[in-house]
CSV table of C-alpha atoms in Angstrom, one decimal:
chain,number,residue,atom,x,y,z
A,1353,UNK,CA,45.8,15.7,-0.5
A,1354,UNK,CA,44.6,13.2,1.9
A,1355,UNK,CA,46.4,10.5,1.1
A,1356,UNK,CA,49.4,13.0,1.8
A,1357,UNK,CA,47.9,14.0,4.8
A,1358,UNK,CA,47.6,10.5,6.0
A,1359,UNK,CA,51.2,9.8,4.9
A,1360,UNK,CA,52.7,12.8,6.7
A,1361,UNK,CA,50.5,11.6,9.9
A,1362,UNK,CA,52.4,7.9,10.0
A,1363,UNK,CA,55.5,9.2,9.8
A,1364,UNK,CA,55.0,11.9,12.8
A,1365,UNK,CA,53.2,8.9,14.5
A,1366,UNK,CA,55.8,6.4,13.6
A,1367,UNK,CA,58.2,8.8,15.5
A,1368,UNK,CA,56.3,9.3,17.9
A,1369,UNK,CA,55.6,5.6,19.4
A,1370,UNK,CA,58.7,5.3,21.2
A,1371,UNK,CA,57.9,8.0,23.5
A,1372,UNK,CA,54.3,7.0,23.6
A,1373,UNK,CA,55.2,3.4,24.5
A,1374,UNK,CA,57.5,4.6,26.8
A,1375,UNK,CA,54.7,7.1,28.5
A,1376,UNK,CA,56.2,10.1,28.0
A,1377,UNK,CA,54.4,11.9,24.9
A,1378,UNK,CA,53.0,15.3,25.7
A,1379,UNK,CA,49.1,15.2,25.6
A,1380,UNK,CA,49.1,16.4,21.9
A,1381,UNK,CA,51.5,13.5,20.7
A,1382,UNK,CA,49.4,11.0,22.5
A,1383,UNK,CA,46.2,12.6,20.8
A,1384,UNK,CA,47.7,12.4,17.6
A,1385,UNK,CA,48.9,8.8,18.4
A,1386,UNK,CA,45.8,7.4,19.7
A,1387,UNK,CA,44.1,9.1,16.6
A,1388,UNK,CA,46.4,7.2,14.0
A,1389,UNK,CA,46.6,3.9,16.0
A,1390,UNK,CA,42.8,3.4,15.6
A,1391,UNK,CA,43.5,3.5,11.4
A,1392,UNK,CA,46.8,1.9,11.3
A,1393,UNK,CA,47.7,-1.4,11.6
A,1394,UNK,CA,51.3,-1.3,10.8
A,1395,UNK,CA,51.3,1.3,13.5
A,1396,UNK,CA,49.9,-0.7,16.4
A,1397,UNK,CA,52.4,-3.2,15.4
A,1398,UNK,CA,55.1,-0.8,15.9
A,1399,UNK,CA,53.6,0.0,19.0
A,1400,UNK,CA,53.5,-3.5,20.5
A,1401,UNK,CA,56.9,-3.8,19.4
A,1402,UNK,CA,57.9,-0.6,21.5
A,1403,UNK,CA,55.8,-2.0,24.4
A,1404,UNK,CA,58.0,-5.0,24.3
A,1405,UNK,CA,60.8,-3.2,24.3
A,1406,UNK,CA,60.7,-1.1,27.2
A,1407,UNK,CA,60.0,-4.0,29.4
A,1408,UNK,CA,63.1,-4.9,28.1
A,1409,UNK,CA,65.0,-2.3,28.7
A,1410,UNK,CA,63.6,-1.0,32.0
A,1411,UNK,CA,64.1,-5.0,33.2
A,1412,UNK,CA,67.7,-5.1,32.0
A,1413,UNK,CA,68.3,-0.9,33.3
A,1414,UNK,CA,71.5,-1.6,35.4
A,1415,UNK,CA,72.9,-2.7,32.1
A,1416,UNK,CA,71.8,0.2,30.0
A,1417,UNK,CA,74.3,2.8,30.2
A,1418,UNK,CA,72.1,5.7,31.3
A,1419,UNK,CA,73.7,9.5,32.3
A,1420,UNK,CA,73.7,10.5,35.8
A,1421,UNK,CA,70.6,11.4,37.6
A,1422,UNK,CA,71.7,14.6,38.8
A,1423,UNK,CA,73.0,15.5,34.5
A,1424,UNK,CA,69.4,14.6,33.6
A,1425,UNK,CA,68.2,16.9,36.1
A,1426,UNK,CA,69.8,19.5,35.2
A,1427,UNK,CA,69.3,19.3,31.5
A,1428,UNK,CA,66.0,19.5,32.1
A,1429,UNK,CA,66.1,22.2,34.3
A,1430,UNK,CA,68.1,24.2,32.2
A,1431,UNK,CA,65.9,23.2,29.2
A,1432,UNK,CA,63.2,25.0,31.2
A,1433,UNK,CA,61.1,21.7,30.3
A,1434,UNK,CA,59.2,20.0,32.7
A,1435,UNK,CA,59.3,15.8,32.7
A,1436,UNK,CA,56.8,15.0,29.8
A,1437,UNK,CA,55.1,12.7,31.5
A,1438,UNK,CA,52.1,15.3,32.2
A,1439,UNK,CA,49.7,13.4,29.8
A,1440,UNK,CA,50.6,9.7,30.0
A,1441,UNK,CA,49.2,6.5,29.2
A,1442,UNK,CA,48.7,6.0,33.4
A,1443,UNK,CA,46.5,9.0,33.3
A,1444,UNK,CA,44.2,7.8,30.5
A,1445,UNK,CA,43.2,5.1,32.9
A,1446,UNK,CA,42.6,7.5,36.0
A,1447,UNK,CA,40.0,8.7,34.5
A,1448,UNK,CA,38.3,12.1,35.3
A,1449,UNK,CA,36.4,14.7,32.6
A,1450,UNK,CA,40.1,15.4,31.3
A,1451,UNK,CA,40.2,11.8,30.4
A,1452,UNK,CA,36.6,12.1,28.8
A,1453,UNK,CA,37.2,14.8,26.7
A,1454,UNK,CA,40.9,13.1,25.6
A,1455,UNK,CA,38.6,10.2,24.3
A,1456,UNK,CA,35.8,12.2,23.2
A,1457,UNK,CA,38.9,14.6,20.7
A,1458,UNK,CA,40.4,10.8,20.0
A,1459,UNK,CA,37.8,9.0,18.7
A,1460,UNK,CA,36.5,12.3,16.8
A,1461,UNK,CA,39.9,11.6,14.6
A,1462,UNK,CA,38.6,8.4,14.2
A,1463,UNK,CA,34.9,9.1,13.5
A,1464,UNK,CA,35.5,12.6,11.5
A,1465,UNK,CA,35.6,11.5,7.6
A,1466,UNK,CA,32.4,9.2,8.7
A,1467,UNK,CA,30.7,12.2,10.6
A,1468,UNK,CA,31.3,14.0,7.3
A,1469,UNK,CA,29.5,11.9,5.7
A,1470,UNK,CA,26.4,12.4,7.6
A,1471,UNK,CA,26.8,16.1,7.9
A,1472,UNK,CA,26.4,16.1,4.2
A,1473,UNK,CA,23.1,13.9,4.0
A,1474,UNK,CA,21.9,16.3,7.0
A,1475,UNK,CA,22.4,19.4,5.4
A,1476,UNK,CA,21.0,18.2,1.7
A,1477,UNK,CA,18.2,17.6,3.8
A,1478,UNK,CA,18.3,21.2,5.4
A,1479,UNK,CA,18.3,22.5,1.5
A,1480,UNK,CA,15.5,20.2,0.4
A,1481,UNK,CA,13.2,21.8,3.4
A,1482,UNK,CA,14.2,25.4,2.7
A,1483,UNK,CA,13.6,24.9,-1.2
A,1484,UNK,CA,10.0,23.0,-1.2
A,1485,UNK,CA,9.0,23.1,2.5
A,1486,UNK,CA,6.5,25.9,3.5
A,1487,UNK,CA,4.0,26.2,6.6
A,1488,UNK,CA,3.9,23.0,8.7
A,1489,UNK,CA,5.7,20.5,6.2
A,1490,UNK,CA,9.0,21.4,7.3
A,1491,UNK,CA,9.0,20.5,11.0
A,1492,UNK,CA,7.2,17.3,10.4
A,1493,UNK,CA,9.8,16.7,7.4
A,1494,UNK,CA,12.8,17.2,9.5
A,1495,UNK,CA,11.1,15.1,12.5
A,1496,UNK,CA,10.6,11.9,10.2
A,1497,UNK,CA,14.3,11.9,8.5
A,1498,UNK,CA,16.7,13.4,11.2
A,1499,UNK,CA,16.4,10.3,13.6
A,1500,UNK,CA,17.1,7.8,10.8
A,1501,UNK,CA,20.1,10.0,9.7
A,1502,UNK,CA,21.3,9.9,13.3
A,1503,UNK,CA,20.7,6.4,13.4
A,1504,UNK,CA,22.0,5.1,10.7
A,1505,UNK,CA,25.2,7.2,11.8
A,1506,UNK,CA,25.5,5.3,15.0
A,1507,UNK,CA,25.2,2.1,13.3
A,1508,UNK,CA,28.5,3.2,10.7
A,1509,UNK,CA,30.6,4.4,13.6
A,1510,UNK,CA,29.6,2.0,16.7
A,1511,UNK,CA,29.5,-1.3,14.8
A,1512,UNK,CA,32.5,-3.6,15.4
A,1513,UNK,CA,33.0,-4.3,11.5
A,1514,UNK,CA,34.5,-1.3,11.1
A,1515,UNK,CA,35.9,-0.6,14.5
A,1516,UNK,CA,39.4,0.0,15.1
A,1517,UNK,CA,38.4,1.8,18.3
A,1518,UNK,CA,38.0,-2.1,20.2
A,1519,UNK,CA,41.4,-3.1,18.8
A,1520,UNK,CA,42.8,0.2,20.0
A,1521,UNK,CA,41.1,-0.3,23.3
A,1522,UNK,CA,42.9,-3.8,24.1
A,1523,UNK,CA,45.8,-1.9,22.9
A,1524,UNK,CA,45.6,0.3,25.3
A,1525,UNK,CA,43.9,1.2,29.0
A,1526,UNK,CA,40.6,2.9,27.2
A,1527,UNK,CA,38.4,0.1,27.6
A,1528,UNK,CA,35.8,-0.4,24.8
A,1529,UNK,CA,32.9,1.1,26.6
A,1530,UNK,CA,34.2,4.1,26.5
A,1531,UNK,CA,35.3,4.3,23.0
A,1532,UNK,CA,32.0,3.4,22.0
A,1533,UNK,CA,30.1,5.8,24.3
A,1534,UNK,CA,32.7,8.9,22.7
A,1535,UNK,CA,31.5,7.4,19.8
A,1536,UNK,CA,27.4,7.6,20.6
A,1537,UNK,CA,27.9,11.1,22.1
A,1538,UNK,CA,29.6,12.6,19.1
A,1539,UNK,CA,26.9,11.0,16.6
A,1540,UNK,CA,24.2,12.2,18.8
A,1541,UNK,CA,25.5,15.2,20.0
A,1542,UNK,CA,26.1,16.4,16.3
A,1543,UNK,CA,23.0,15.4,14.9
A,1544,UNK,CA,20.7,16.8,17.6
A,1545,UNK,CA,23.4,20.0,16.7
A,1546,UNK,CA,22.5,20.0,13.2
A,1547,UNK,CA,18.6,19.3,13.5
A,1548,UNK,CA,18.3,21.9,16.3
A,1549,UNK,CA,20.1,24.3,13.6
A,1550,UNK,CA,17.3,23.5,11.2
A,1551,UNK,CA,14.4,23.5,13.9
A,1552,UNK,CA,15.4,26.9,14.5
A,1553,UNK,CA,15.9,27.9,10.6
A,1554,UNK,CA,12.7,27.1,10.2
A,1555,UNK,CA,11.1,28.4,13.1
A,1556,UNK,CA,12.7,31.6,12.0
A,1557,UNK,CA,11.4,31.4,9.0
A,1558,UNK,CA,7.9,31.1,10.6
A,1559,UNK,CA,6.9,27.6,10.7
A,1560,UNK,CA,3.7,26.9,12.7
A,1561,UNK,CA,4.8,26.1,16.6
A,1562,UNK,CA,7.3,27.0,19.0
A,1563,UNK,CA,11.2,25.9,18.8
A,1564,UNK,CA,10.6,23.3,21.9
A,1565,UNK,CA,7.3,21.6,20.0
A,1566,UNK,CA,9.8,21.0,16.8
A,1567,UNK,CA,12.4,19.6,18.6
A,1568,UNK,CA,10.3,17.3,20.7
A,1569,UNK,CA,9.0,16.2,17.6
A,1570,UNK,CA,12.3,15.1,16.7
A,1571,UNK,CA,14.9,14.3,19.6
A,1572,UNK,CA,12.8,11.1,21.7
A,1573,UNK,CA,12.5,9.4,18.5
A,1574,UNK,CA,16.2,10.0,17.6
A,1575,UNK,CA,17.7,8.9,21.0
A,1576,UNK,CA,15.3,6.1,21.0
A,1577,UNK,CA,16.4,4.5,17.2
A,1578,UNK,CA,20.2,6.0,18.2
A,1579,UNK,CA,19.7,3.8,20.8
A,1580,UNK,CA,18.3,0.4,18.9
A,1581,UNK,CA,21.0,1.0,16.4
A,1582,UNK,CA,23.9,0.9,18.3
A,1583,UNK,CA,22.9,-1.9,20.0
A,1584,UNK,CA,21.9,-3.7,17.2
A,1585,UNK,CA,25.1,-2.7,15.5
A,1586,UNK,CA,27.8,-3.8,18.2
A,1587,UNK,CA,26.1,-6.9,18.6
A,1588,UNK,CA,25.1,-8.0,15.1
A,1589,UNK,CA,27.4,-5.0,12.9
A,1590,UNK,CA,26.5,-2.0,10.9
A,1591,UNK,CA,24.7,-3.3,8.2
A,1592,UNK,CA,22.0,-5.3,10.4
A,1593,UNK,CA,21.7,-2.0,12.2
A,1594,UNK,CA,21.3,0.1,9.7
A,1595,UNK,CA,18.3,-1.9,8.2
A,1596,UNK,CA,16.6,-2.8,11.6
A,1597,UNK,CA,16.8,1.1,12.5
A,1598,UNK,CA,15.0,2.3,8.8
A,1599,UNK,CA,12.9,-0.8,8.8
A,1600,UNK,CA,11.8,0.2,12.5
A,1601,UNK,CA,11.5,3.3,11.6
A,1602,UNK,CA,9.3,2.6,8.6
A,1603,UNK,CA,7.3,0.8,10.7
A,1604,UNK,CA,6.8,3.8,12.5
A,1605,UNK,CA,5.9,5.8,10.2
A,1606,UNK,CA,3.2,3.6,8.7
A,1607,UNK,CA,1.6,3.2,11.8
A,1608,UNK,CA,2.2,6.3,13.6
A,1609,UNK,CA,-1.0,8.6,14.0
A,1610,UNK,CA,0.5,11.5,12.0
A,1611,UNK,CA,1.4,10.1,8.2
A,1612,UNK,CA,-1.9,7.3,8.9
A,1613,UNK,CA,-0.7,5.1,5.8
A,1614,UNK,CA,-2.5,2.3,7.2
A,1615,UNK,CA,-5.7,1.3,9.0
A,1616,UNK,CA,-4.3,0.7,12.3
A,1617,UNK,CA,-6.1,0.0,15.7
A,1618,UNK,CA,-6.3,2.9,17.8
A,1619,UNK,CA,-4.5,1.0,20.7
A,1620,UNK,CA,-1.5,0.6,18.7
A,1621,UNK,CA,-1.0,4.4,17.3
A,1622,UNK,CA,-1.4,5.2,20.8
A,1623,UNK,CA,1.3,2.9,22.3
A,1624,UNK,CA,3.7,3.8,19.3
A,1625,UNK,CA,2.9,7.6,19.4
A,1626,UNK,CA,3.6,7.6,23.3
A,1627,UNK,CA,7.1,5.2,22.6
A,1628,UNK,CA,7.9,7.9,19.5
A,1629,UNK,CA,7.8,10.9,21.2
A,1630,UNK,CA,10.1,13.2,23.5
A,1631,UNK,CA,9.4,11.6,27.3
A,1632,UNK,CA,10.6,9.9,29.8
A,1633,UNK,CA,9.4,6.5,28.3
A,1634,UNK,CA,11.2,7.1,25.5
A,1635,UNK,CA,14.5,8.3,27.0
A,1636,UNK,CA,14.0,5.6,29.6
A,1637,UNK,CA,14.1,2.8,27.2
A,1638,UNK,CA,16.6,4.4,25.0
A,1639,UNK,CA,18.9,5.1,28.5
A,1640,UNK,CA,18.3,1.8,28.9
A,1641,UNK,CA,19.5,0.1,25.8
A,1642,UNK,CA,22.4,2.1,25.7
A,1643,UNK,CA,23.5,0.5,28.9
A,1644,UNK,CA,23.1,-3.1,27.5
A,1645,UNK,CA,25.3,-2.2,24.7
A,1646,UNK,CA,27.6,-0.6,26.8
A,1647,UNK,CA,27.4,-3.8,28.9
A,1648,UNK,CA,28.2,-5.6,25.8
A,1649,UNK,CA,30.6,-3.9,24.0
A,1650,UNK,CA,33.6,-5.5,26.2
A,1651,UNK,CA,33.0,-9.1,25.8
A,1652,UNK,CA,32.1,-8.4,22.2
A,1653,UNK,CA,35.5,-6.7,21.7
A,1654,UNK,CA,37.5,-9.8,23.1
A,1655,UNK,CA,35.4,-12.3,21.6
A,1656,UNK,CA,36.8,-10.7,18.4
A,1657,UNK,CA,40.5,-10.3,19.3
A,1658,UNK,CA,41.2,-13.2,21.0
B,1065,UNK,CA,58.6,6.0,2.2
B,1066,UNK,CA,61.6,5.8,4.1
B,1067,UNK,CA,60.1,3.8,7.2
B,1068,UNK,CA,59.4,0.0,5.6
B,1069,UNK,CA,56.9,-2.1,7.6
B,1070,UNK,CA,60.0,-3.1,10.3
B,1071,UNK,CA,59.8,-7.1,10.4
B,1072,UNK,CA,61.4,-6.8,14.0
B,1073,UNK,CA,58.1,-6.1,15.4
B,1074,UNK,CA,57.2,-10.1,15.1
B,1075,UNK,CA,59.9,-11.2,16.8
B,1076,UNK,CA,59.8,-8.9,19.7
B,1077,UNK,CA,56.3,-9.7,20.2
B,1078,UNK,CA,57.4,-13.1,20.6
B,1079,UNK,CA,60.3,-12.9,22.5
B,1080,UNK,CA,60.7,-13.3,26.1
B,1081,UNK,CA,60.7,-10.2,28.1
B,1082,UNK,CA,64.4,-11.8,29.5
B,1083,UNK,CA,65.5,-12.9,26.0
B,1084,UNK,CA,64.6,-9.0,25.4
B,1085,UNK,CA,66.9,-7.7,28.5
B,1086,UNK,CA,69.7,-10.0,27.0
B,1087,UNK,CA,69.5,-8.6,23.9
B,1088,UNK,CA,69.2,-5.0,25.4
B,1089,UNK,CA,73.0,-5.7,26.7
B,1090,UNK,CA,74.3,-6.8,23.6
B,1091,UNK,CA,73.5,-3.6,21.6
B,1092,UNK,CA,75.9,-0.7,20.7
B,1093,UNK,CA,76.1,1.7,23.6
B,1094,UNK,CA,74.8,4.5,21.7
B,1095,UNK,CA,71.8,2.1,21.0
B,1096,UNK,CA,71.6,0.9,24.5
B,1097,UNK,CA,72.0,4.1,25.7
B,1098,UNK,CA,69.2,6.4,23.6
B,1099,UNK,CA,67.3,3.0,24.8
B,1100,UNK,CA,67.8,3.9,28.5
B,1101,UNK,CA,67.1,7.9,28.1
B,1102,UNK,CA,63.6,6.6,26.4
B,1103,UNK,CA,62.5,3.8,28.8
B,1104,UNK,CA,64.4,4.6,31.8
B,1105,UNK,CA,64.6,8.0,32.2
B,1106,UNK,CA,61.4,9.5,30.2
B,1107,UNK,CA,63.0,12.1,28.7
B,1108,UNK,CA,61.9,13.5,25.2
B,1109,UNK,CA,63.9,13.2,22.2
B,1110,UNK,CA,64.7,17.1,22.5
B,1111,UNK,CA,66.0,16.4,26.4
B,1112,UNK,CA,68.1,13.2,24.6
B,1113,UNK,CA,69.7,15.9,22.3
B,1114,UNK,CA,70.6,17.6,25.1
B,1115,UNK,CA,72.1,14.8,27.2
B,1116,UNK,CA,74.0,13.6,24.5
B,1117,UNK,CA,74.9,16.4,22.8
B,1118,UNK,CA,73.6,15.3,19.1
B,1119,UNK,CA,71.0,17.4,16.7
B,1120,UNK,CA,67.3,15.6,17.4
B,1121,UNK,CA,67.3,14.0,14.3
B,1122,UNK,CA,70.1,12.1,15.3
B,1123,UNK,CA,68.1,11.2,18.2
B,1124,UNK,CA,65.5,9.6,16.1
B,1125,UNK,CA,67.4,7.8,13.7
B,1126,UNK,CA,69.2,6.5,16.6
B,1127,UNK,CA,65.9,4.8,18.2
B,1128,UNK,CA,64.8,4.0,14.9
B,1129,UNK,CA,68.1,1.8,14.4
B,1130,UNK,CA,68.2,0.3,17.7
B,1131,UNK,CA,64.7,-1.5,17.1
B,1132,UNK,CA,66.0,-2.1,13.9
B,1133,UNK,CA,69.6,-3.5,15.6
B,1134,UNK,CA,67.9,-5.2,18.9
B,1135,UNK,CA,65.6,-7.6,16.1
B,1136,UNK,CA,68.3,-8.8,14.1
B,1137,UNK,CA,69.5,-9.3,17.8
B,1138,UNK,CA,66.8,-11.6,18.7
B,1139,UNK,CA,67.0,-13.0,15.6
B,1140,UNK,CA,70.1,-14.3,15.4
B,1141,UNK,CA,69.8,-15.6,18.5
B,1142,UNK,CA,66.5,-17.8,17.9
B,1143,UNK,CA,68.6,-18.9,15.1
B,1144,UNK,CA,70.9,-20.1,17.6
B,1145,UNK,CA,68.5,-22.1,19.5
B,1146,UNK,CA,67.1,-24.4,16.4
């Protein structure tokens, strides 16, 4: 059904990249568009064909027999249709929360079948919980996987071995830092969605502490390893990141105060209790590294094309 | 499939945005002109069907064909050249 699915998609695309070349695809087409163009290659080589066509023909225009202005006009008048230039290429580089949330529906074309993917370890997770868990277990369950899920989702979707989304961005004005921070906000966003779900499942179901003491068990230590992961992963790819964000992470958890695998100086549980935890150190450094990345991600991106 | 990978793409890409406008003149008039109503004037294929008077799908073949028409074009002509 998929591969139908897909099919259907590059022919309507296919269609489509005349108009979108040409700027004048409504905002759905160019959604559509930019959601395909990040998956198929044949496609942006269409594209870049179109491209290089209407400089052609817009340079040779006097030649091109075209209808009277005043015709057009009218048609379109009598059409009732405005020009369809509403949502155009020019726009996506003028920025603005219309442009943001453009991206943000884009890239979730890209990233859906990979954000499936996640959803399903989260919520196997959810049903291990609700069948074993009982008392305090639960929360501190959820609090030591959910930011390695999260992470290791960042590391899949931001990592420039399997991102189409750079290509796509010399391919068009949405520069790669954007891309990947659409990218990092929908990972995030829907993980902290789906653990806040279960936080307050189980709070509901009358685990021990209040909704805001589960999730601050949880959310610092996920923005901060969200954090180390993507920047691991545009700068060395997805793999590295996934095993430096579960090996950090292990590391954690062996030395963190609350599983006390090890025999660890007090110093140390301390500092790593105070970096693993919801406040403003943690989302400092994790703000932080995001903004390297982000910093990154251009020169990355050419490096790579070029 | 109907739509085969379209080998024209190559030689666009390599071609000279004035080999391009020389090409552009050569075409058909229906080509050139489905060509201008994209690139020139904006329009959408349904306002194309309109101007011209032809059902969409005729429209879209058309573009199709003149990508199709404009590479063998550019073709021929590097074959000219060597």
């Amino acid at each position: 059904m998929s591969d139908e699915h897909d099919a259907g998609l590059h022919v309507a695309v296919s269609e489509l990249l005349a108009l979108y070349a040409a700027g004048s695809a409504t905002r759905a087409e160019s959604l559509m568009v930019v959601g395909h163009l990040a998956e198929c290659a044949q496609c942006r080589r269409d594209l870049a064909g179109w491209e290089r066509i209407g400089a052609g023909v817009r340079s040779s225009a006097p030649v091109a027999a075209t209808p009277d202005e005043r015709l057009v006009h009218a048609v379109l008048l009598r059409a009732g249709a405005e020009p369809t230039a509403e949502w155009s290429r020019g726009d996506v580089a003028a920025g603005g929360l219309g442009h943001a949330w453009a991206v943000l529906v884009g890239q979730l074309m890209v990233v859906r079948r990979r954000l499936w993917l996640a959803s399903a370890l989260v919520m196997v997770l959810g049903a291990a919980i609700a069948a074993f868990g009982s008392g305090d277990a639960p929360g501190v369950v959820l609090a030591l996987v959910a930011p390695v899920v999260a992470a290791v989702g960042v590391a899949v979707v931001c990592g420039p071995d399997v991102d189409p989304g750079l290509e796509l961005a010399v391919a068009t004005p949405t520069s790669p830092r954007t891309v990947l921070l659409a990218r990092l906000t929908l990972v995030f966003g829907f993980n902290s969605l789906v653990t806040l779900a279960a936080s307050v499942a189980l709070v509901g179901s009358g685990a021990e502490g209040g909704l805001w003491a589960m999730v601050g068990q949880w959310l610092g230590p996920m923005a901060l390893l969200c954090a180390v992961s993507l920047i691991v992963s545009t700068w060395l790819g997805p793999n590295t990141a996934m095993g430096a964000a579960m090996t950090l992470w292990a590391v954690r958890v062996v030395v963190g105060g609350r599983a006390g695998l090890l025999d660890v100086p007090a110093g140390v549980v301390d500092v790593a209790d105070q970096l693993w935890a919801t406040n403003a150190v943690s989302v400092g450094v994790a703000v932080m590294l995001v903004v390297v990345a982000l910093a990154v991600a251009p020169l990355r991106g050419l490096d790579r094309v070029s | 499939m109907s739509a085969l990978p379209g080998p024209e793409n190559s030689v666009l890409v390599r071609a000279e945005q004035a080999e391009i406008a020389a090409a552009v003149a050569r075409l058909g008039v229906l080509h050139r002109e489905v060509l201008g109503l994209v690139f020139v004037d904006g329009l959408s294929y349904a306002a194309i069907a309109e101007v011209i008077g032809v059902p969409i799908g005729t429209v879209k073949s058309r573009v199709f064909h003149a990508k199709a028409a404009l590479g063998a074009l550019l073709d021929e002509t590097r074959g000219d050249c060597r």
